[in-house]
XYZ file of C-alpha atoms in Angstrom:
71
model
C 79.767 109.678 146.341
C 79.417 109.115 149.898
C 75.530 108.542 149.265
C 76.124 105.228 146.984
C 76.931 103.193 149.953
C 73.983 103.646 152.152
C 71.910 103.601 148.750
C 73.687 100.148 147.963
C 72.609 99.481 152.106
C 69.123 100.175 151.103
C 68.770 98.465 148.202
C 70.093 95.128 149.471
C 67.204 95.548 152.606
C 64.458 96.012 150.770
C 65.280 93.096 148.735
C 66.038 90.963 151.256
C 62.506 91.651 152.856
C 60.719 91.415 149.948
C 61.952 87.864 149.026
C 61.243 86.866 153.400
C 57.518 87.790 152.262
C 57.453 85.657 149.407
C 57.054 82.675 151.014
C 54.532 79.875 150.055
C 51.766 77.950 152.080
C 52.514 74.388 152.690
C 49.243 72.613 152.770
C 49.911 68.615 154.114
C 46.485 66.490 152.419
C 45.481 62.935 153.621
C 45.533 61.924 149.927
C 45.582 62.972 146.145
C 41.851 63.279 145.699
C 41.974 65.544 148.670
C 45.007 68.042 147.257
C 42.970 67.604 143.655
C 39.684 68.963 144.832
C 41.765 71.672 146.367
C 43.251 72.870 143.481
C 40.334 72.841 141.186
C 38.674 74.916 143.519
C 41.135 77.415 144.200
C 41.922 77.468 140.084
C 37.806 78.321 139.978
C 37.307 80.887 142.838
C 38.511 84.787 141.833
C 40.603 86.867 144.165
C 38.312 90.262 144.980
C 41.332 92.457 144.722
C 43.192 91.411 141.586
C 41.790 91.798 138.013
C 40.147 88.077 137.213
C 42.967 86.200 139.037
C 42.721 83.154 140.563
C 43.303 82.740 144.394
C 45.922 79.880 143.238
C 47.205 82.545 140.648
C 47.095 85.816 143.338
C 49.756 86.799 146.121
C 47.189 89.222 147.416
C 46.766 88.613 151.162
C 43.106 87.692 150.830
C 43.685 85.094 148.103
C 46.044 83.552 150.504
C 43.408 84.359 153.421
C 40.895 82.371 151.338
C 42.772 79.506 150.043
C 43.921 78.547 153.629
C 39.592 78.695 154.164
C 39.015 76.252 151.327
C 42.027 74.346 153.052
């Protein structure tokens, strides 16, 4: 019983970390053709690591590595 609490601890850590991680790039563009192009590319370029993913679809670190490139 004593365990639970420190589990509970745990729990509520890893959580919290996970969801600080989660965050999402804000890209500013100079117009809507700009922030159109960008997405069409990003929808059309594959992320190496994930199974036939886009890099718009993928939280893998190098999808987010290569969408701030194509940024």
């Amino acid at each position: 019983m004593r365990l639970l609490p420190g589990m509970v601890m745990l729990m509520l850590v890893l959580v919290i970390a996970g969801s600080a991680r989660a965050t999402t790039d804000v890209m500013p563009f100079k117009d809507e053709a700009q922030e159109q192009q960008f997405r069409q590319l990003t929808e059309q370029l594959r992320c190496p690591k994930c199974q036939n993913n886009s890099i718009a679809d993928s939280n893998a670190m190098i999808a987010t590595d290569m969408r701030r490139r194509v940024y």
